[in-house]
Short mmCIF file of C-alpha atoms in Angstrom, two decimals:
data_model
loop_
_atom_site.label_atom_id
_atom_site.label_comp_id
_atom_site.label_asym_id
_atom_site.label_seq_id
_atom_site.Cartn_x
_atom_site.Cartn_y
_atom_site.Cartn_z
CA UNK V 110 -16.55 -99.97 -23.76
CA UNK V 111 -19.65 -97.73 -23.86
CA UNK V 112 -21.70 -97.68 -20.65
CA UNK V 113 -25.50 -97.80 -20.39
CA UNK V 114 -25.53 -94.14 -19.30
CA UNK V 115 -23.46 -93.08 -22.32
CA UNK V 116 -25.74 -94.98 -24.68
CA UNK V 117 -28.76 -93.32 -23.03
CA UNK V 118 -27.30 -89.81 -23.41
CA UNK V 119 -26.32 -90.51 -27.02
CA UNK V 120 -29.81 -91.82 -27.74
CA UNK V 121 -31.46 -88.76 -26.17
CA UNK V 122 -29.29 -86.40 -28.22
CA UNK V 123 -30.16 -88.34 -31.35
CA UNK V 124 -33.88 -88.01 -30.62
CA UNK V 125 -33.41 -84.30 -29.96
CA UNK V 126 -31.64 -83.83 -33.30
CA UNK V 127 -34.38 -85.68 -35.14
CA UNK V 128 -37.07 -83.63 -33.41
CA UNK V 129 -35.33 -80.35 -34.28
CA UNK V 130 -34.92 -81.37 -37.92
CA UNK V 131 -38.57 -82.41 -38.06
CA UNK V 132 -39.89 -79.06 -36.82
CA UNK V 133 -37.67 -77.19 -39.29
CA UNK V 134 -38.59 -79.21 -42.36
CA UNK V 135 -42.28 -79.45 -41.43
CA UNK V 136 -42.88 -75.84 -42.39
CA UNK V 137 -40.30 -75.37 -45.10
CA UNK V 138 -40.33 -78.35 -47.43
CA UNK V 139 -41.96 -77.85 -50.83
CA UNK V 140 -45.73 -78.25 -50.48
CA UNK V 141 -46.75 -78.04 -54.17
CA UNK V 142 -46.79 -81.80 -54.70
CA UNK V 143 -48.96 -82.31 -51.62
CA UNK V 144 -51.52 -79.67 -52.58
CA UNK V 145 -51.99 -81.17 -56.05
CA UNK V 146 -52.88 -84.56 -54.57
CA UNK V 147 -56.12 -86.09 -55.91
CA UNK V 148 -57.35 -86.75 -52.39
CA UNK V 149 -57.51 -83.36 -50.66
CA UNK V 150 -57.90 -85.08 -47.30
CA UNK V 151 -54.92 -87.38 -47.61
CA UNK V 152 -52.23 -86.78 -44.94
CA UNK V 153 -49.78 -85.40 -47.51
CA UNK V 154 -52.39 -82.97 -48.86
CA UNK V 155 -53.31 -81.77 -45.37
CA UNK V 156 -49.67 -81.31 -44.41
CA UNK V 157 -49.11 -79.35 -47.61
CA UNK V 158 -52.11 -77.12 -46.90
CA UNK V 159 -50.87 -76.45 -43.36
CA UNK V 160 -47.49 -75.44 -44.79
CA UNK V 161 -49.16 -73.17 -47.34
CA UNK V 162 -51.21 -71.42 -44.66
CA UNK V 163 -48.19 -71.08 -42.41
CA UNK V 164 -46.09 -69.43 -45.11
CA UNK V 165 -48.94 -66.97 -45.68
CA UNK V 166 -49.02 -66.23 -41.93
CA UNK V 167 -52.55 -67.62 -41.55
CA UNK V 168 -51.63 -69.29 -38.30
CA UNK V 169 -55.12 -69.86 -36.92
CA UNK V 170 -56.29 -71.59 -40.10
CA UNK V 171 -53.05 -73.58 -40.14
CA UNK V 172 -53.81 -74.76 -36.59
CA UNK V 173 -57.35 -75.80 -37.58
CA UNK V 174 -56.04 -77.81 -40.53
CA UNK V 175 -53.29 -79.33 -38.40
CA UNK V 176 -55.92 -80.47 -35.89
CA UNK V 177 -57.91 -81.89 -38.81
CA UNK V 178 -54.83 -83.83 -39.90
CA UNK V 179 -54.41 -85.31 -36.42
CA UNK V 180 -58.13 -86.15 -36.21
CA UNK V 181 -58.33 -87.82 -39.64
CA UNK V 182 -54.95 -89.54 -39.44
CA UNK V 183 -54.08 -90.27 -35.78
CA UNK V 184 -50.40 -90.85 -35.17
CA UNK V 185 -49.47 -89.93 -38.76
CA UNK V 186 -47.30 -87.39 -36.97
CA UNK V 187 -46.11 -88.86 -33.65
CA UNK V 188 -47.71 -87.19 -30.64
CA UNK V 189 -44.52 -85.62 -29.21
CA UNK V 190 -43.69 -83.94 -32.52
CA UNK V 191 -47.32 -82.92 -33.08
CA UNK V 192 -47.36 -81.28 -29.65
CA UNK V 193 -44.39 -79.07 -30.52
CA UNK V 194 -45.82 -78.09 -33.91
CA UNK V 195 -49.20 -77.28 -32.35
CA UNK V 196 -47.60 -75.13 -29.65
CA UNK V 197 -45.59 -73.32 -32.32
CA UNK V 198 -48.77 -72.51 -34.28
CA UNK V 199 -50.54 -71.32 -31.13
CA UNK V 200 -47.62 -69.04 -30.30
CA UNK V 201 -47.32 -67.61 -33.82
CA UNK V 202 -51.09 -66.97 -33.78
CA UNK V 203 -50.71 -65.08 -30.46
CA UNK V 204 -53.02 -67.50 -28.65
CA UNK V 205 -50.84 -67.15 -25.59
CA UNK V 206 -53.25 -68.46 -22.95
CA UNK V 207 -53.71 -71.66 -24.97
CA UNK V 208 -49.93 -72.14 -25.11
CA UNK V 209 -49.82 -72.24 -21.31
CA UNK V 210 -52.71 -74.73 -21.25
CA UNK V 211 -51.39 -77.01 -24.00
CA UNK V 212 -50.99 -80.63 -22.90
CA UNK V 213 -47.50 -81.96 -23.52
CA UNK V 214 -46.33 -85.55 -23.47
CA UNK V 215 -43.70 -86.95 -21.15
CA UNK V 216 -40.85 -87.03 -23.67
CA UNK V 217 -37.95 -84.94 -22.36
CA UNK V 218 -37.11 -83.06 -25.55
CA UNK V 219 -40.74 -82.04 -26.06
CA UNK V 220 -41.04 -80.88 -22.47
CA UNK V 221 -37.93 -78.73 -22.89
CA UNK V 222 -39.18 -77.22 -26.16
CA UNK V 223 -42.54 -76.48 -24.53
CA UNK V 224 -40.77 -74.68 -21.69
CA UNK V 225 -39.21 -72.28 -24.22
CA UNK V 226 -42.59 -71.40 -25.71
CA UNK V 227 -44.07 -70.89 -22.23
CA UNK V 228 -41.20 -68.56 -21.34
CA UNK V 229 -41.83 -66.50 -24.48
CA UNK V 230 -45.53 -66.26 -23.65
CA UNK V 231 -44.74 -64.89 -20.19
CA UNK V 232 -42.38 -62.35 -21.76
CA UNK V 233 -45.01 -61.25 -24.28
CA UNK V 234 -47.67 -60.91 -21.58
CA UNK V 235 -45.28 -59.09 -19.23
CA UNK V 236 -45.76 -61.69 -16.50
CA UNK V 237 -42.22 -61.49 -15.11
CA UNK V 238 -43.47 -62.12 -11.57
CA UNK V 239 -45.56 -65.20 -12.36
CA UNK V 240 -44.83 -68.62 -10.92
CA UNK V 241 -42.13 -69.42 -13.47
CA UNK V 242 -41.41 -72.87 -12.03
CA UNK V 243 -45.04 -73.86 -12.55
CA UNK V 244 -45.34 -72.52 -16.10
CA UNK V 245 -41.84 -73.06 -17.43
CA UNK V 246 -39.72 -75.55 -15.53
CA UNK V 247 -39.30 -78.86 -17.40
CA UNK V 248 -39.85 -82.02 -15.40
CA UNK V 249 -36.30 -83.24 -16.09
CA UNK V 250 -32.87 -81.80 -16.77
CA UNK V 251 -32.71 -80.59 -20.37
CA UNK V 252 -29.97 -81.37 -22.85
CA UNK V 253 -27.13 -78.85 -23.29
CA UNK V 254 -28.66 -77.99 -26.67
CA UNK V 255 -31.34 -75.99 -24.83
CA UNK V 256 -28.98 -74.12 -22.51
CA UNK V 257 -28.55 -70.95 -24.66
CA UNK V 258 -32.30 -70.74 -25.23
CA UNK V 259 -33.09 -70.85 -21.53
CA UNK V 260 -30.23 -68.46 -20.72
CA UNK V 261 -31.52 -65.81 -23.14
CA UNK V 262 -34.99 -65.92 -21.65
CA UNK V 263 -33.69 -65.79 -18.07
CA UNK V 264 -31.60 -62.78 -19.07
CA UNK V 265 -34.60 -60.96 -20.59
CA UNK V 266 -36.71 -61.70 -17.52
CA UNK V 267 -33.98 -60.20 -15.33
CA UNK V 268 -33.64 -57.10 -17.55
CA UNK V 269 -37.38 -56.45 -17.68
CA UNK V 270 -37.75 -57.00 -13.94
CA UNK V 271 -34.80 -54.62 -13.32
CA UNK V 272 -32.99 -57.34 -11.36
CA UNK V 273 -29.48 -55.93 -11.63
CA UNK V 274 -27.95 -58.62 -9.42
CA UNK V 275 -29.37 -61.41 -11.57
CA UNK V 276 -28.22 -59.69 -14.79
CA UNK V 277 -24.62 -59.42 -13.58
CA UNK V 278 -24.73 -63.04 -12.42
CA UNK V 279 -25.93 -64.25 -15.84
CA UNK V 280 -23.29 -62.20 -17.64
CA UNK V 281 -20.52 -63.68 -15.49
CA UNK V 282 -18.14 -66.00 -17.29
CA UNK V 283 -19.24 -69.03 -15.28
CA UNK V 284 -22.92 -68.56 -16.31
CA UNK V 285 -22.66 -67.19 -19.84
CA UNK V 286 -23.21 -69.99 -22.42
CA UNK V 287 -20.08 -70.76 -24.40
CA UNK V 288 -22.25 -71.51 -27.44
CA UNK V 289 -23.06 -67.78 -27.84
CA UNK V 290 -19.88 -66.30 -26.39
CA UNK V 291 -19.31 -64.18 -29.50
CA UNK V 292 -22.68 -62.46 -28.85
CA UNK V 293 -21.91 -61.42 -25.28
CA UNK V 294 -21.43 -57.73 -26.14
CA UNK V 295 -24.91 -57.70 -27.68
CA UNK V 296 -26.49 -58.69 -24.37
CA UNK V 297 -24.38 -56.21 -22.44
CA UNK V 298 -25.64 -53.51 -24.81
CA UNK V 299 -29.24 -54.64 -24.31
CA UNK V 300 -28.88 -54.29 -20.56
CA UNK V 301 -27.17 -50.89 -20.78
CA UNK V 302 -29.82 -49.54 -23.14
CA UNK V 303 -32.65 -50.81 -20.95
CA UNK V 304 -31.04 -49.26 -17.89
CA UNK V 305 -30.64 -45.91 -19.68
CA UNK V 306 -34.26 -45.93 -20.85
CA UNK V 307 -35.47 -46.76 -17.36
CA UNK V 308 -33.51 -43.84 -15.93
CA UNK V 309 -35.09 -41.52 -18.50
CA UNK V 310 -38.62 -42.50 -17.52
CA UNK V 311 -40.31 -39.60 -15.73
CA UNK V 312 -41.87 -39.99 -12.30
CA UNK V 313 -45.69 -39.44 -12.36
CA UNK V 314 -45.52 -37.59 -9.04
CA UNK V 315 -43.03 -35.14 -10.54
CA UNK V 316 -45.39 -34.63 -13.47
CA UNK V 317 -48.29 -33.91 -11.12
CA UNK V 318 -46.25 -31.26 -9.28
CA UNK V 319 -45.12 -29.79 -12.59
CA UNK V 320 -48.77 -29.61 -13.60
CA UNK V 321 -49.29 -26.66 -11.24
CA UNK V 322 -47.82 -24.72 -14.15
CA UNK V 323 -50.54 -25.35 -16.76
CA UNK V 324 -49.52 -27.93 -19.35
CA UNK V 325 -46.09 -28.64 -17.91
CA UNK V 326 -47.22 -32.00 -16.53
CA UNK V 327 -48.04 -33.19 -20.05
CA UNK V 328 -44.62 -32.02 -21.25
CA UNK V 329 -42.92 -34.04 -18.50
CA UNK V 330 -44.93 -37.07 -19.66
CA UNK V 331 -43.68 -36.61 -23.22
CA UNK V 332 -46.86 -35.13 -24.70
CA UNK V 333 -45.62 -31.62 -25.52
CA UNK V 334 -48.39 -30.65 -28.04
CA UNK V 335 -51.10 -31.33 -25.45
CA UNK V 336 -49.07 -29.42 -22.87
CA UNK V 337 -48.86 -26.34 -25.12
CA UNK V 338 -52.58 -26.54 -25.95
CA UNK V 339 -53.46 -26.86 -22.25
CA UNK V 340 -51.31 -23.83 -21.37
CA UNK V 341 -53.02 -21.77 -24.08
CA UNK V 342 -56.57 -22.80 -23.05
CA UNK V 343 -56.00 -22.18 -19.33
CA UNK V 344 -54.29 -18.83 -20.08
CA UNK V 345 -57.16 -17.65 -22.30
CA UNK V 346 -59.86 -18.64 -19.82
CA UNK V 347 -57.89 -17.03 -16.98
CA UNK V 348 -57.59 -13.77 -18.92
CA UNK V 349 -61.30 -13.80 -19.79
CA UNK V 350 -62.20 -14.45 -16.14
CA UNK V 351 -60.13 -11.50 -14.96
CA UNK V 352 -61.63 -9.30 -17.67
CA UNK V 353 -65.16 -10.31 -16.71
CA UNK V 354 -64.68 -9.41 -13.05
CA UNK V 355 -62.87 -6.18 -14.01
CA UNK V 356 -65.91 -5.05 -16.01
CA UNK V 357 -68.44 -6.01 -13.30
CA UNK V 358 -69.74 -9.01 -15.25
CA UNK V 359 -69.80 -11.20 -12.16
CA UNK V 360 -72.07 -14.04 -13.48
CA UNK V 361 -69.94 -14.43 -16.60
CA UNK V 362 -66.78 -14.23 -14.46
CA UNK V 363 -68.04 -17.04 -12.24
CA UNK V 364 -68.79 -19.25 -15.27
CA UNK V 365 -65.43 -18.53 -16.85
CA UNK V 366 -63.67 -19.05 -13.51
CA UNK V 367 -65.33 -22.47 -13.13
CA UNK V 368 -64.22 -23.40 -16.65
CA UNK V 369 -60.68 -22.23 -15.89
CA UNK V 370 -60.60 -24.28 -12.69
CA UNK V 371 -61.96 -27.30 -14.58
CA UNK V 372 -59.28 -27.16 -17.28
CA UNK V 373 -56.54 -26.33 -14.80
CA UNK V 374 -57.38 -29.20 -12.42
CA UNK V 375 -57.82 -31.55 -15.36
CA UNK V 376 -54.38 -30.64 -16.68
CA UNK V 377 -52.77 -31.59 -13.36
CA UNK V 378 -54.49 -34.98 -13.29
CA UNK V 379 -53.97 -35.44 -17.02
CA UNK V 380 -50.22 -34.85 -16.77
CA UNK V 381 -50.03 -37.42 -13.96
CA UNK V 382 -51.97 -40.03 -15.95
CA UNK V 383 -50.01 -39.30 -19.14
CA UNK V 384 -46.70 -39.90 -17.39
CA UNK V 385 -47.95 -42.96 -15.53
#
């Protein structure tokens, strides 16, 4: 006989499935019938217009029309579902700060979906060291459906923060989600590539020391054309300075020497800043 707890879990999974289906079909069902409605402010017409704007990647306008829909027809789309759609539009429109501020209802599935969007915002903004529990952590334990989504974002946070211990822990068999087991090599490759790129990044201090040879600091920082140009300019001014003093043109030699020193010192600082 089914227990109360089993019925509760089954009911929660059913709500989750319905919510997922809703978000998918909201943006992809055929909107032509809605747009041709006689009443352009009917709920069907507004939904159709939002879908049209979304497919044309006009996310800000889609958000404005979606808010109009909710203002004209309250509860036409239930609040929990409307919250997820609104957060999706904010994220697609790169209004990242508003995603973090968006008010979410108390329904578990919505809270879990919102946590995914908040995680992606922190990744986009490079805020790996923010208070993740405050921004991301759902109020309750999420359904297993969300486990791969949260795992992927935790993995990316660990890779970007260069937390090697956390990466190896997440890749361990006991932590890796079985739902994406066939993709494991992909994530191993992501980590290895990130590690290799990090090792290839030049140290700004090394670039500054290299800059004592004119232009070499820029080359260390990856800007070889500027490095070659700097070497040529400093070399020419140095040669002109020596020539001026050799021919007893002291005033001109002083001016050229000052210019040489200016370009030479600037190349050292420039190579440091380029690499940094």
